[in-house]
XYZ file of C-alpha atoms in Angstrom:
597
model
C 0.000 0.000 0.000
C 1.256 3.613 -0.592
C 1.296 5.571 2.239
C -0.852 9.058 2.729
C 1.470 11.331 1.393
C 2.366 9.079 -1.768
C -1.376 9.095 -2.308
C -1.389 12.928 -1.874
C 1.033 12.947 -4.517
C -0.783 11.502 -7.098
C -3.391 12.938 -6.508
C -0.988 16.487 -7.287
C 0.729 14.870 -9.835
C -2.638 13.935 -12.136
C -3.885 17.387 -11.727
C -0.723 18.823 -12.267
C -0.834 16.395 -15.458
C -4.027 17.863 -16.469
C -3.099 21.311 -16.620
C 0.492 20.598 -18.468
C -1.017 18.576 -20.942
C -1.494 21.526 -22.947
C 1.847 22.811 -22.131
C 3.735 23.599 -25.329
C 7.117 22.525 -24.339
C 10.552 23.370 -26.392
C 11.259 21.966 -29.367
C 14.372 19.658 -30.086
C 17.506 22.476 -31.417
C 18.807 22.328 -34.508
C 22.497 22.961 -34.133
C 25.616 23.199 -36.073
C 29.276 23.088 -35.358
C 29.621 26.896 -36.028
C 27.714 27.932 -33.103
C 29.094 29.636 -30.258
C 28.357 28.612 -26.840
C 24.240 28.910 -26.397
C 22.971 30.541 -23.452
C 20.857 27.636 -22.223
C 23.159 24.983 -22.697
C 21.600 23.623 -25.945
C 24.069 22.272 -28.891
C 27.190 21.788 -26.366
C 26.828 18.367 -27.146
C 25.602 17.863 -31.144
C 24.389 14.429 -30.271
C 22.814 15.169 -28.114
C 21.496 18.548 -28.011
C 19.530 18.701 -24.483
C 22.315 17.733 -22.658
C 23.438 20.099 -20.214
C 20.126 22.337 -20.892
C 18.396 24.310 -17.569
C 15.012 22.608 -16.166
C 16.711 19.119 -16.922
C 16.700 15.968 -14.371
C 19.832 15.764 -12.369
C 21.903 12.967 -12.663
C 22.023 10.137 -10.279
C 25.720 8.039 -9.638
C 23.372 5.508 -7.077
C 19.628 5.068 -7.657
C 16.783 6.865 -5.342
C 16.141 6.092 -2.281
C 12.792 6.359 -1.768
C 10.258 4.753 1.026
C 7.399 3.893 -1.621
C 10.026 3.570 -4.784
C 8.061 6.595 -6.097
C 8.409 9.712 -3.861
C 7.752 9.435 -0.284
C 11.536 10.146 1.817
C 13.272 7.082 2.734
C 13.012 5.699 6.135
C 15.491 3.323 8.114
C 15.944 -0.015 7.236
C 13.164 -0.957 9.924
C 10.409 1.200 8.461
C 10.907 3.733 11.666
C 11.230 7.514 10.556
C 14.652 8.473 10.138
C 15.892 10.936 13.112
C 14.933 14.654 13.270
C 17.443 16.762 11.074
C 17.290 20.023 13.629
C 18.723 17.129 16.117
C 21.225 15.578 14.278
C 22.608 19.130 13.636
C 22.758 20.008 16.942
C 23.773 16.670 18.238
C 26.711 15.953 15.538
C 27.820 19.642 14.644
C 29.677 22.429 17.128
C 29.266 25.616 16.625
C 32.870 26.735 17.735
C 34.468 28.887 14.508
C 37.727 28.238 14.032
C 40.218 30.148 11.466
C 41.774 28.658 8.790
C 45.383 29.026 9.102
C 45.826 29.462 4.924
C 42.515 30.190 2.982
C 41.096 33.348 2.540
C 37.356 34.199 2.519
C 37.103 34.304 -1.665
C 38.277 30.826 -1.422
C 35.347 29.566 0.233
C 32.628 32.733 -1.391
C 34.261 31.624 -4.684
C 32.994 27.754 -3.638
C 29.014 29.458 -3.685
C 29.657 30.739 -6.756
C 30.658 27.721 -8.676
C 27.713 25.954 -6.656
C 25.162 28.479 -8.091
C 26.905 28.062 -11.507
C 26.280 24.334 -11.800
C 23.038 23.537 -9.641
C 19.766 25.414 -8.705
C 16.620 23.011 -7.479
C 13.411 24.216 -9.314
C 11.312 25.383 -6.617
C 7.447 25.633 -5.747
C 7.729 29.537 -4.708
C 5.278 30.660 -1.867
C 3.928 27.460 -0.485
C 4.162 27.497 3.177
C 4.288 24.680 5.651
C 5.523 26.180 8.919
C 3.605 29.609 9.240
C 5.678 32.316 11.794
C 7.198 29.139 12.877
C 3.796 27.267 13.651
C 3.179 23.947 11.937
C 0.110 24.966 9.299
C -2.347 21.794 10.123
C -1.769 19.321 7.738
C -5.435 18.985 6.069
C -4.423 22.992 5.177
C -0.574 22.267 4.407
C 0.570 21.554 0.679
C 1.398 17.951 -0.409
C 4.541 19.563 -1.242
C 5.446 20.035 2.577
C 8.526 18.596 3.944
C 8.575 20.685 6.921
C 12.063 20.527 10.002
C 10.121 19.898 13.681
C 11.840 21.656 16.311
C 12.015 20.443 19.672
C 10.509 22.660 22.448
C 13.472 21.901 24.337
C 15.766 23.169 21.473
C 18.545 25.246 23.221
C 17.787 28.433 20.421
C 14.908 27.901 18.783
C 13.007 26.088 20.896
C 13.151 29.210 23.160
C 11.902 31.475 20.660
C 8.652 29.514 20.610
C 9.499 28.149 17.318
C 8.018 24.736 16.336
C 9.055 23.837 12.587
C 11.214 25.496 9.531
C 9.763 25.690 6.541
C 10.692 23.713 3.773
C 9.173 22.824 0.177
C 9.765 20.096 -1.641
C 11.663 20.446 -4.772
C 9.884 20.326 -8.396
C 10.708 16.916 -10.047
C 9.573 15.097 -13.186
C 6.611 13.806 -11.822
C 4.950 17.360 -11.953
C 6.363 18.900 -15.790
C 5.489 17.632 -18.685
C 8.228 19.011 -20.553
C 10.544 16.848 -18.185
C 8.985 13.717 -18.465
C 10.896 10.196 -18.520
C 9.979 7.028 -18.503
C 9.330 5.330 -15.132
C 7.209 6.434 -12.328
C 10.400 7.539 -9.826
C 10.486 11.109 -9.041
C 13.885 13.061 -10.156
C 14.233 16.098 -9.030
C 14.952 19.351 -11.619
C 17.552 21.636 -11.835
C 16.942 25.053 -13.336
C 20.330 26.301 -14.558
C 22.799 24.514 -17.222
C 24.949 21.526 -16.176
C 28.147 23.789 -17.437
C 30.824 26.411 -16.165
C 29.660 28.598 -18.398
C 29.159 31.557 -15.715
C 25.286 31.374 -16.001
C 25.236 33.188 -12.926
C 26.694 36.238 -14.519
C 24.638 35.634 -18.182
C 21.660 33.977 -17.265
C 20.172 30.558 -18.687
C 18.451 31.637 -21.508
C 18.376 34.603 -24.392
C 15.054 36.105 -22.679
C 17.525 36.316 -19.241
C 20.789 37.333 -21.174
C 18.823 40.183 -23.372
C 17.524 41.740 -19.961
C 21.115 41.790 -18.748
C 23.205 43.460 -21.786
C 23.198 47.442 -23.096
C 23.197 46.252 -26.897
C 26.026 48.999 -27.411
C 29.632 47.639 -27.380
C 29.188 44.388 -25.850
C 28.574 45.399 -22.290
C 26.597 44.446 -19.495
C 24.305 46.783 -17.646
C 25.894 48.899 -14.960
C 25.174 51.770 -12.782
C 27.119 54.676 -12.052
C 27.035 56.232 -8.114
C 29.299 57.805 -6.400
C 32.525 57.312 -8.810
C 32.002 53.861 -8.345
C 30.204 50.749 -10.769
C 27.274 48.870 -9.627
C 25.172 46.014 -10.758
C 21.908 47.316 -12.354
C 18.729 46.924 -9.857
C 16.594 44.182 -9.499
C 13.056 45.633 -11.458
C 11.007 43.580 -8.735
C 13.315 44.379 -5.095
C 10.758 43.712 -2.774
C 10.138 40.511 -3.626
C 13.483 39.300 -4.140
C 15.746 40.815 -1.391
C 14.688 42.002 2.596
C 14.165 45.687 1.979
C 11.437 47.713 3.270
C 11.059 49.755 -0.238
C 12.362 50.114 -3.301
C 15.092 52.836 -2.203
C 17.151 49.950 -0.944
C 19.721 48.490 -2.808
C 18.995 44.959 -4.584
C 20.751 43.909 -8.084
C 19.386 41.765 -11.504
C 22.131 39.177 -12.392
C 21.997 35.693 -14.098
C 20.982 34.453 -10.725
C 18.409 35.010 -8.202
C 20.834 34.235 -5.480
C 23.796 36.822 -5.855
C 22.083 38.913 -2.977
C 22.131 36.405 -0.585
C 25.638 37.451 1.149
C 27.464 40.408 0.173
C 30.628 38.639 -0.400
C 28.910 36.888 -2.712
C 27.360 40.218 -4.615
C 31.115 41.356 -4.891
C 31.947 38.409 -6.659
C 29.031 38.509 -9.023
C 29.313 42.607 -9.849
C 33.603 41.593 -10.507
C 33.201 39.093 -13.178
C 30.370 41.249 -14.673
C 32.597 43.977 -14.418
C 35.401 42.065 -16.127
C 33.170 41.283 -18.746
C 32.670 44.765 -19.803
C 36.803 45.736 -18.764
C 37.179 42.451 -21.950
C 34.684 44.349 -24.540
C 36.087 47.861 -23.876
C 39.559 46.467 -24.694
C 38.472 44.069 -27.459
C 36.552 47.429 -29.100
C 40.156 49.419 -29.275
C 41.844 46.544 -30.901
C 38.906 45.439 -33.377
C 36.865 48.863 -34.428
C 35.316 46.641 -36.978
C 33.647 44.327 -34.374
C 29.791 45.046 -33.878
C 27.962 45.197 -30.739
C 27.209 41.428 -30.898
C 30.654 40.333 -32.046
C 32.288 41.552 -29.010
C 29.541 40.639 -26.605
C 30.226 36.736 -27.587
C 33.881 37.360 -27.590
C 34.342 38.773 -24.306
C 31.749 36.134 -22.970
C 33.919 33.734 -24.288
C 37.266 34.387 -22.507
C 35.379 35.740 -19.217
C 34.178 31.877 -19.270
C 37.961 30.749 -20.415
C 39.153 32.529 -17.408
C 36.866 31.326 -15.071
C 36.959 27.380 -15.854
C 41.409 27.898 -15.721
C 40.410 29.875 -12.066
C 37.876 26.810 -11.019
C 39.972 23.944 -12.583
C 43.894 25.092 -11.748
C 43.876 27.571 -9.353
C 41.096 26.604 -6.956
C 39.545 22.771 -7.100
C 43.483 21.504 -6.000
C 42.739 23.447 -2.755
C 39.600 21.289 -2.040
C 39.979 18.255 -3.762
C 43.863 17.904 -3.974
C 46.235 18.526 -7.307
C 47.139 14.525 -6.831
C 43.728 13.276 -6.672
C 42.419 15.564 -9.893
C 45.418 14.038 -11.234
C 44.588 10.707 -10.587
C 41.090 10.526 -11.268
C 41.156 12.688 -15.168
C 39.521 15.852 -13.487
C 42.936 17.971 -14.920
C 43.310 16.738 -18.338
C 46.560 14.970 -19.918
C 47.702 17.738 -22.440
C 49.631 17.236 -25.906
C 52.838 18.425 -27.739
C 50.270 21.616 -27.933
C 48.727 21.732 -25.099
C 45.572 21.361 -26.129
C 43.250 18.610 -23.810
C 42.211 15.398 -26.088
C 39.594 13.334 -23.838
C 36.257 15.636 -24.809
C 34.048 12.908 -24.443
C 30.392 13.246 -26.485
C 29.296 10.279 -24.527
C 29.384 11.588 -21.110
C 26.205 13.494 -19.794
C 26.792 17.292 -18.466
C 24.057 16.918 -15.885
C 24.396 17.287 -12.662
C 24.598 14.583 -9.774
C 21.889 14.947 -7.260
C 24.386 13.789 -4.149
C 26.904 15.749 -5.511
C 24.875 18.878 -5.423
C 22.375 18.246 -2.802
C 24.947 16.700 -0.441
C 28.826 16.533 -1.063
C 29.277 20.469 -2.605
C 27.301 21.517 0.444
C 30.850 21.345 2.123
C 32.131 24.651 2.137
C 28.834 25.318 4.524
C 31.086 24.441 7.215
C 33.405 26.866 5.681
C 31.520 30.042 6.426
C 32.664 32.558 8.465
C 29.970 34.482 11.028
C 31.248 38.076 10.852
C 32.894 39.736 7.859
C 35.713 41.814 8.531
C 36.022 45.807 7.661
C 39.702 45.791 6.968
C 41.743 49.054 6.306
C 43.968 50.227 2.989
C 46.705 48.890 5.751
C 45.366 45.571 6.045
C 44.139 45.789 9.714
C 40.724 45.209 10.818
C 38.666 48.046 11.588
C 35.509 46.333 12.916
C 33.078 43.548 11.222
C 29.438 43.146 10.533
C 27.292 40.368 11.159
C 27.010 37.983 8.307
C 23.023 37.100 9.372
C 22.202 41.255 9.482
C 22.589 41.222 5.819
C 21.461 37.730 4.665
C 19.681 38.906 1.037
C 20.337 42.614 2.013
C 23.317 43.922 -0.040
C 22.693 47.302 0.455
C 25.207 47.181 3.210
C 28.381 47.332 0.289
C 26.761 51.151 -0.492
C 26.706 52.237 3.002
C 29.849 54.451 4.156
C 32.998 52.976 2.665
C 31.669 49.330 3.131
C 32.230 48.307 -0.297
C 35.886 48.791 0.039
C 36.505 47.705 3.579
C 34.058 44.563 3.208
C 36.156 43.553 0.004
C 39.603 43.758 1.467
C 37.991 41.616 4.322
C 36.937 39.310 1.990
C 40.714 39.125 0.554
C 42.573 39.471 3.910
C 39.835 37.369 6.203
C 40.253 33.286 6.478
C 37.508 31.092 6.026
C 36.343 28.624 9.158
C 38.549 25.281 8.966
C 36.609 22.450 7.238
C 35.313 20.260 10.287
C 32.256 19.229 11.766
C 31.527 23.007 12.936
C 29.224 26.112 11.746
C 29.043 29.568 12.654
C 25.896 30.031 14.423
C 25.025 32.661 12.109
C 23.630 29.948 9.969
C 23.137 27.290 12.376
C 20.204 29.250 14.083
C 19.660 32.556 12.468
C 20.179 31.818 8.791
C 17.696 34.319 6.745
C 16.324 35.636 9.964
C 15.366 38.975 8.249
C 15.541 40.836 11.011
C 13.944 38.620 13.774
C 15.398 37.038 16.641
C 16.314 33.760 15.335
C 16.475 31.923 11.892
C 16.764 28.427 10.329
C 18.999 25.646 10.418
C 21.235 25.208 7.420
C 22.370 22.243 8.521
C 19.050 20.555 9.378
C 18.079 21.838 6.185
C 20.614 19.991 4.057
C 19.685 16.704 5.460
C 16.161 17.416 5.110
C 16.986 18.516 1.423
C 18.523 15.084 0.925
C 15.975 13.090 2.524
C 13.451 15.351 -0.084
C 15.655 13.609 -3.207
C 15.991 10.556 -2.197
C 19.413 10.379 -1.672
C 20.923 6.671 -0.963
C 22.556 6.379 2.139
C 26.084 7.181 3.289
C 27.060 3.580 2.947
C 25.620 3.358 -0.334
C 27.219 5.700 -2.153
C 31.001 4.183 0.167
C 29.915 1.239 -2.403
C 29.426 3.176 -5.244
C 33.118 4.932 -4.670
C 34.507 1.398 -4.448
C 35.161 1.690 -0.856
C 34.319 -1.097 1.479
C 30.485 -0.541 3.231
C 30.700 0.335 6.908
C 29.334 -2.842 9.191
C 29.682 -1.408 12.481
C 30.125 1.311 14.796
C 33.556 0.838 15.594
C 34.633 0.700 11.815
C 33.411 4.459 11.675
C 35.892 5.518 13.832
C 38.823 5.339 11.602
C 36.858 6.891 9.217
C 35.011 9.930 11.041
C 35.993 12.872 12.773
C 36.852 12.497 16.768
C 33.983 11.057 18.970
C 31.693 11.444 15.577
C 31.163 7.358 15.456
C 29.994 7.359 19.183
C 27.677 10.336 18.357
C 26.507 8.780 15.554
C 25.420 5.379 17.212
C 23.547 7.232 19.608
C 21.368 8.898 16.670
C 20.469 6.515 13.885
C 19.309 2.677 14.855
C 21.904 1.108 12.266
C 25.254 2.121 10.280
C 22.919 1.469 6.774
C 20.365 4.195 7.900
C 22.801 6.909 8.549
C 22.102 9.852 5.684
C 25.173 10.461 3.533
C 24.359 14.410 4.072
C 25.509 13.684 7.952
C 28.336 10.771 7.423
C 30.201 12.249 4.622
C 30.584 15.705 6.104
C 31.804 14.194 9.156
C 34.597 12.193 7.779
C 38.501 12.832 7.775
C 40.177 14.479 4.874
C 40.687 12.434 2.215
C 44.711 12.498 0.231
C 45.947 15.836 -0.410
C 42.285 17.166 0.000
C 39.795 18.335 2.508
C 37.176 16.358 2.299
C 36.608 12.799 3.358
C 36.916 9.798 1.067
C 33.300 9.771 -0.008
C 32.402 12.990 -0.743
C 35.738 13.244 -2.674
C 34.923 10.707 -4.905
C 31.752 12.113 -5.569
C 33.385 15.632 -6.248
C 35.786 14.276 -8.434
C 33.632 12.334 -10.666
C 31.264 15.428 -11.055
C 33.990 17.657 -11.945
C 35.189 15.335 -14.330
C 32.306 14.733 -16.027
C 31.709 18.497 -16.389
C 34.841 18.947 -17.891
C 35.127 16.053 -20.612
C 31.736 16.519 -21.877
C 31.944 20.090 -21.922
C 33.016 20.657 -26.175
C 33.527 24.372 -24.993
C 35.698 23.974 -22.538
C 38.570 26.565 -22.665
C 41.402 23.740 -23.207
C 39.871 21.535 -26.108
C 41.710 21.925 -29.799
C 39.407 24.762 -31.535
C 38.249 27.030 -28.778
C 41.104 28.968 -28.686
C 44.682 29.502 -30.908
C 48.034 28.242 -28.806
C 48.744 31.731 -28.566
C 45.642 32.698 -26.840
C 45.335 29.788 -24.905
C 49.178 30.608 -23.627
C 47.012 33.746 -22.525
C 44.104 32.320 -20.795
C 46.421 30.011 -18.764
C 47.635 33.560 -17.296
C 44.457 34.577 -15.835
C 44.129 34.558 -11.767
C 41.142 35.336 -9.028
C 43.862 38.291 -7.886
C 43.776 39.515 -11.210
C 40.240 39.661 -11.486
C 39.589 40.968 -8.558
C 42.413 43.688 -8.922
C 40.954 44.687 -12.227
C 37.281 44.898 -11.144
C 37.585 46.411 -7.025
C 37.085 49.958 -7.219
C 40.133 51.593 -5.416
C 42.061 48.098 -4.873
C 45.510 48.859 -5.542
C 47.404 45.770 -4.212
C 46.798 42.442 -3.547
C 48.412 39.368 -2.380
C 49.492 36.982 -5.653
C 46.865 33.976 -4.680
C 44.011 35.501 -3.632
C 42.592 32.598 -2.271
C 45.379 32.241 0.175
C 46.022 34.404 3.400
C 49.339 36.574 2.879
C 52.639 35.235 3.938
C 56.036 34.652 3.170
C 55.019 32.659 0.261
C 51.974 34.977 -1.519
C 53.708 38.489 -0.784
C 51.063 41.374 -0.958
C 52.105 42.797 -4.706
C 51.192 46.199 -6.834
C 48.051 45.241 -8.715
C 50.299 46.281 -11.451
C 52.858 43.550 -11.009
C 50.307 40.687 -12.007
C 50.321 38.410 -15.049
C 48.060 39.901 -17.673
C 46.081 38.584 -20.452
C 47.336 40.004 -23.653
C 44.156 40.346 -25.936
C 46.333 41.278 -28.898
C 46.090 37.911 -29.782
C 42.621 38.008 -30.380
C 42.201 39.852 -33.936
């Protein structure tokens, strides 16, 4: 028998059937080798010419894990409900912050960024299941309702009178037509392209782009205030950032999300900004290139830039040079030193673990107050990171927007353990109020929503040997985690690989544990090889102006696209030392575009 809420389903499901059925959904592209890189993804792969395209499945290394095969969230192997996320967050994770003794802040900002890139769960907007933190009754509450109990006795929330956190199931196959497969399992949908291919700054589709761009000389829409560039405004604020009126500050980008922090705004508005610093320059050499000419050109080595940034400067910190190595994520080069292992069979998309679970890493990585750090490199004061959660009008207040990004250059991230700030560990997105949510408890909740397969399932998938007992988790996890862990989940086979992989050790010359490494890897592989427009392949780029790209750094970047930042240390996503002297912006490699005619 299917249980209630599998019944509720269907029940949403035909209806929602009912009403697509007349849904007029995108026909098949016709492509040709000429084209450049489309804005949704389409044509990357000629074969196949929906891989890689926004609103497509993700992908899944290890199948669902489902309690009724179709939808429902698993349960443990007995048929009991799984234990309450809120308490395995505070049960399993600290909340003591601890600096990083080498990475910098845009190490672990720069992490979001690529995670927005890649992944972006279509979501049922508006729907709520936990009203002003009171359960709405469930003959009232949407099918769609996966809501986070809180305990009265929780230490923080609990005292704030709060009994739930919302949370709404993600939009999978089941419910659009266009998305249909065969089978009756539900896949969840991601809404942005399966490539590094800087949707976040361009968008996922021409409509997107076309709002984004001037039309005049290849640039992106900016503002100018106070001597100083800004990201154009969002045309519906209100509903998209926490102001109280349209006079505060919220921006339009490729992505809905680059308010959420404003370290992560800064790093949105520079490589939209370097964009337009690319078209300027490409205008002076080529007077004969039109408006639309130098648009796709500078688009082009903006990406170029960013996938040598992502795949040589910063993965090796995460994942480890020697394991990329190992594994084909950094490609064997020839005599030219062009990569040869583009691979039309492999699929772009996404892995659901890998974005619902193992990328959701560098969470433990944030820091709970941004430093305000002086032209002399010393802290002047900070701000509290869950004040301006989707509020980025803080960078135009006072001289915030150069003291916050110096901070973010000269600030370490939190060490990768089994810690979070409690900035987001009770007052995530609190707008204001006295307490927030749980990211945490929301990530395991998130993977319970799609299905995930447990922690030992996916050690089998790796090739790694399942766990069969308590006592084998100890060599694997994190101090006192295996004790902790027995005390929470009835069996080693129900434990959620949201909570066991971010507790393990570091895995090789990386920071993660064994498990979520090999699920990193494979996902970064994957998006390289099948990407045709990836910056190293033979015909992207002449020797010459690949010899270029390879020069391009996150210092560089951020040098050229900082208002007033006149030095900077050489790696930007290390902390200054002996090592990465602080240099003259002037002093760094450049990218000659001469060598684009």
């Amino acid at each position: 028998m299917k249980s209630i809420v599998g019944s509720l389903l269907l029940c949403v499901t035909l209806l929602a059937s009912s009403v697509l059925s007349q849904t007029v959904c995108p026909e098949t592209p016709v492509c040709n080798e000429q084209q450049t890189q489309q804005l949704d993804g389409s044509c990357n792969n000629l074969l196949h010419p929906g891989w890689g395209t926004a609103n497509r499945p993700y992908a899944r290394f290890v199948p669902a894990n489902y309690a009724d095969g179709i939808w429902e969230p698993g349960h443990t192997r007995s048929g009991n409900p799984l234990p309450n996320a809120r308490q395995l967050s505070l049960n399993l994770f600290g909340e003591t912050e601890t600096e990083h003794p080498r990475n910098t802040l845009v190490s672990m900002q720069f992490g979001q960024f690529v995670a927005h890139d890649l992944s972006f769960t279509a979501d049922a907007g508006g729907i709520q299941c936990c009203a002003d933190g009171r359960r709405v009754p469930r003959e009232l509450a949407s099918a769609r309702c996966l809501p986070i109990e809180v305990a009265k006795d929780d230490p923080v929330l609990g005292m704030e009178g709060i009994e739930c956190m919302n949370l709404v199931r993600t939009k999978t196959t089941l419910e659009d037509a266009c998305a249909s497969q065969e089978g009756e399992v539900a896949e969840q949908l991601s809404s942005v392209t399966a490539f590094l291919d800087l949707s976040v700054v361009y968008g996922n589709s021409q409509e997107q782009c076309n709002s984004l761009r001037t039309f005049e000389k290849g640039l992106l829409e900016v503002e100018h205030r106070n001597g100083k560039q800004w990201l154009p405004p969002h045309p519906n604020r209100t509903a998209t950032c926490s102001v109280q009126d349209e006079s505060e500050s919220c921006y339009l980008t490729g992505d809905v999300r680059s308010n959420q922090s404003p370290h992560l705004t800064l790093i949105h508005q520079a490589f939209v900004l370097e964009h337009n610093r690319l078209a300027r320059e490409l205008a002076e050499l080529n007077a004969g290139w039109d408006d639309s000419v130098l648009f796709e050109q500078a688009r082009k080595i903006n990406i170029a830039q960013y996938q040598r940034i992502v795949y040589y400067e910063w993965l090796p910190i995460y994942l480890g040079r020697q394991n990329m190595l190992e594994t084909g994520v950094l490609p064997v080069l020839d005599v030219r030193s062009f990569a040869r292992d583009y691979n039309h069979t492999v699929d772009p998309a996404v892995d659901n673990a890998f974005a619902t679970a193992a990328f959701r890493f560098f969470h433990n990585l944030i820091a709970g107050h941004l430093d305000l750090v002086a032209e002399s490199q010393q802290p002047t004061g900070s701000i509290r990171l869950s004040d301006w959660f989707n509020k980025p009008s803080v960078l135009e207040m006072s001289d915030n927007y150069e003291s916050l990004s110096r901070g973010m250059i000269y600030q370490p991230h939190d060490c990768p353990n089994n810690q979070l700030t409690p900035e987001v560990k009770h007052y995530l997105f609190r707008h204001g109020g006295r307490v927030g949510v749980d990211l945490k408890a929301i990530d395991i909740q998130r993977a319970r929503d799609h299905g995930l397969a447990s922690y030992n399932d996916y050690r089998e998938f790796c090739g790694l040997p399942r766990v069969t007992s308590w006592e084998e988790l100890e060599d694997l996890l994190r101090p006192d985690s295996a004790r902790l862990l027995s005390q929470q989940y009835e069996s080693v086979d129900d434990v959620d690989l949201a909570v066991g992989g971010a507790l393990e050790r570091p895995y090789g010359d990386g920071m993660t544990g064994e498990t979520f490494s090999c699920i990193l890897l494979e996902q970064f592989r994957r998006t390289r090889v099948s990407d045709r427009f990836f910056f190293e392949n033979d015909g992207q780029f002449t020797a010459r102006q690949l010899l270029e790209v390879r020069k391009a750094t996150m210092a560089r970047v951020l040098c050229d696209n900082i208002h007033g930042l006149k030095e900077i240390q050489e790696q930007a996503f290390f902390l200054v030392s002996e090592e990465n002297p602080v240099v003259s912006c002037e002093q760094l490699p450049v990218v000659n575009l001469n060598r684009w005619p």
